[in-house]
Coordinates of C-alpha atoms in Angstrom, one line a residue:
X464 CA -4.5 7.8 11.9
X465 CA -3.6 5.2 9.3
X466 CA -4.0 5.5 5.6
X467 CA -3.9 2.6 3.1
X468 CA -3.4 3.6 -0.5
X469 CA -3.7 2.1 -3.9
X470 CA -3.8 3.2 -7.6
X471 CA -5.7 1.8 -10.5
X472 CA -4.8 2.5 -14.2
X473 CA -7.0 2.7 -17.3
X474 CA -5.5 3.9 -20.6
X475 CA -4.2 7.4 -19.8
X476 CA -5.7 8.0 -16.4
X477 CA -5.1 6.9 -12.9
X478 CA -7.4 6.7 -9.9
X479 CA -5.8 6.8 -6.5
X480 CA -7.8 5.9 -3.3
X481 CA -6.9 6.2 0.3
X482 CA -8.8 4.5 3.1
X483 CA -8.2 6.3 6.4
X484 CA -8.8 4.6 9.7
X485 CA -8.0 5.2 13.3
X486 CA -6.9 1.8 14.6
X487 CA -5.7 -1.5 13.3
X488 CA -8.8 -3.4 14.4
X489 CA -11.3 -0.9 12.9
X490 CA -14.1 -2.4 10.8
X491 CA -15.0 0.9 9.1
X492 CA -13.0 3.7 7.7
X493 CA -13.1 7.2 9.0
X494 CA -12.9 8.5 5.5
X495 CA -12.2 7.4 1.9
X496 CA -10.4 9.9 -0.3
X497 CA -10.0 9.8 -4.1
X498 CA -7.8 11.6 -6.7
X499 CA -7.4 11.3 -10.4
X500 CA -4.2 11.8 -12.4
X501 CA -4.2 12.4 -16.2
X502 CA -1.5 10.7 -18.2
X503 CA 0.5 9.0 -15.5
X504 CA 4.0 7.9 -16.1
X505 CA 4.4 4.9 -18.4
X506 CA 5.1 1.6 -16.7
X507 CA 8.8 0.7 -16.7
X508 CA 9.7 -2.8 -15.6
X509 CA 11.7 -2.6 -12.4
X510 CA 10.7 1.1 -11.8
X511 CA 7.0 0.7 -10.8
X512 CA 7.4 3.5 -8.3
X513 CA 7.9 6.1 -11.1
X514 CA 4.3 5.4 -12.1
X515 CA 2.7 5.0 -8.7
X516 CA 4.5 7.5 -6.5
X517 CA 3.2 10.7 -8.2
X518 CA -0.3 9.4 -8.0
X519 CA 0.0 8.7 -4.2
X520 CA 1.7 12.1 -3.7
X521 CA -1.4 13.9 -5.2
X522 CA -3.7 11.7 -3.2
X523 CA -2.0 12.5 0.1
X524 CA -2.4 16.2 -0.5
X525 CA -6.1 15.7 0.2
X526 CA -5.5 14.8 3.9
X527 CA -3.8 16.4 6.8
X528 CA -0.7 14.4 6.6
X529 CA 0.4 15.5 10.1
X530 CA -2.4 13.3 11.5
X531 CA -1.2 10.2 9.7
X532 CA 1.1 7.9 11.7
X533 CA 1.4 5.0 9.3
X534 CA 0.9 4.5 5.5
X535 CA 0.1 1.1 4.1
X536 CA 0.9 0.5 0.4
X537 CA -0.2 -2.3 -1.9
X538 CA 3.2 -3.7 -2.7
X539 CA 6.7 -3.9 -1.3
X540 CA 9.1 -1.6 0.6
X541 CA 12.1 -3.6 -0.5
X542 CA 12.4 -5.7 -3.6
X543 CA 15.4 -7.9 -2.8
X544 CA 17.8 -9.0 -0.1
X545 CA 20.0 -6.1 -0.9
X546 CA 17.3 -3.7 0.0
X547 CA 16.6 -2.4 -3.5
X548 CA 13.9 0.2 -2.8
X549 CA 10.3 -0.5 -3.8
X550 CA 7.3 1.7 -3.9
X551 CA 7.0 1.7 -0.1
X552 CA 10.5 2.9 0.4
X553 CA 10.0 5.8 -2.0
X554 CA 6.8 6.8 -0.2
X555 CA 8.8 6.8 3.0
X556 CA 11.6 8.9 1.7
X557 CA 9.1 11.4 0.1
X558 CA 8.0 12.2 3.7
X559 CA 11.7 12.5 4.8
X560 CA 11.4 9.2 6.7
X561 CA 9.0 10.7 9.2
X562 CA 6.0 8.4 8.5
X563 CA 6.5 4.6 8.7
X564 CA 5.3 2.6 5.6
X565 CA 4.1 -1.0 5.6
X566 CA 4.0 -2.9 2.3
X567 CA 1.3 -5.6 2.0
X568 CA 1.8 -7.8 -1.1
X569 CA -0.3 -10.7 -2.2
X570 CA 2.4 -12.5 -4.2
X571 CA 6.0 -13.4 -3.5
X572 CA 8.8 -11.5 -5.0
X573 CA 12.0 -13.4 -5.8
X574 CA 15.1 -13.0 -3.7
X575 CA 13.7 -10.8 -0.9
X576 CA 13.2 -13.2 2.0
X577 CA 15.5 -11.3 4.3
X578 CA 13.2 -8.3 4.7
X579 CA 9.8 -10.0 4.3
X580 CA 7.5 -11.6 7.0
X581 CA 4.8 -13.9 5.8
X582 CA 1.6 -13.8 7.7
X583 CA -1.4 -16.2 7.4
X584 CA -4.9 -14.9 8.1
X585 CA -8.2 -16.8 8.3
X586 CA -8.1 -20.3 6.9
X587 CA -6.0 -19.3 3.9
X588 CA -2.9 -21.4 3.1
X589 CA -1.6 -18.5 1.1
X590 CA 0.3 -15.8 3.0
X591 CA 0.5 -12.1 2.7
X592 CA 4.0 -10.7 2.4
X593 CA 4.8 -7.8 4.7
X594 CA 7.7 -5.4 4.3
X595 CA 8.3 -2.2 6.2
X596 CA 10.5 0.8 6.8
X597 CA 10.4 3.1 9.8
X598 CA 8.7 0.4 12.0
X599 CA 9.9 -3.0 13.3
X600 CA 8.9 -5.8 10.8
X601 CA 7.4 -8.0 13.5
X602 CA 5.3 -5.1 14.8
X603 CA 4.1 -4.2 11.3
X604 CA 3.2 -7.8 10.6
X605 CA 1.3 -7.9 13.9
X606 CA -0.7 -4.9 12.9
X607 CA -1.7 -6.4 9.6
X608 CA -2.5 -9.7 11.3
X609 CA -4.8 -8.0 13.8
X610 CA -6.7 -6.1 11.2
X611 CA -10.5 -6.7 11.1
X612 CA -11.8 -9.5 8.9
X613 CA -11.8 -13.2 8.9
X614 CA -10.2 -13.7 5.5
X615 CA -6.7 -13.6 4.1
X616 CA -7.0 -10.1 3.0
X617 CA -8.1 -7.7 5.8
X618 CA -11.5 -6.0 5.4
X619 CA -10.3 -2.4 5.0
X620 CA -7.7 -3.4 2.5
X621 CA -10.3 -5.3 0.5
X622 CA -12.5 -2.3 0.7
X623 CA -9.6 -0.2 -0.6
X624 CA -9.1 -2.6 -3.5
X625 CA -12.9 -2.4 -4.4
X626 CA -13.0 1.3 -4.2
X627 CA -9.9 1.7 -6.4
X628 CA -11.4 -0.5 -9.1
X629 CA -15.0 0.7 -8.8
X630 CA -16.4 3.1 -11.4
X631 CA -14.4 3.5 -14.5
X632 CA -12.3 6.5 -14.9

């Protein structure tokens, strides 16, 4: 199974959501899981993972992680051409490098072209930025490219975004 994860913050609370699905072309999730974190770590520029990773760790306790073969994060695996770790890399190392992680970002990040593959979906002129660890970059980009939905952002990732922001904390 595959899980796509995201976190939404409001004041001193965080809502983490995971959309679990079987295959890359699936149009519906198998399950949606939700967890809440009180007083998450404060945001530090350049250290986004310190805020997001603990929330994702708590969320993933709600699933049988041994059944997950790929984790998709909203963001980057590497932040620059020197492989400065981003959120996706920290998620990967949390699981001792046993579960591949694909980062899907909506916006470009400066100086990280070496480890990013741009993909274009639907009729959008704006790309998605794919980064990865534990899986070949071209394969990961192909998986995201094939995801269900006719628009730039795949349907299940759009559902994840909606579920994450839905209902105030």
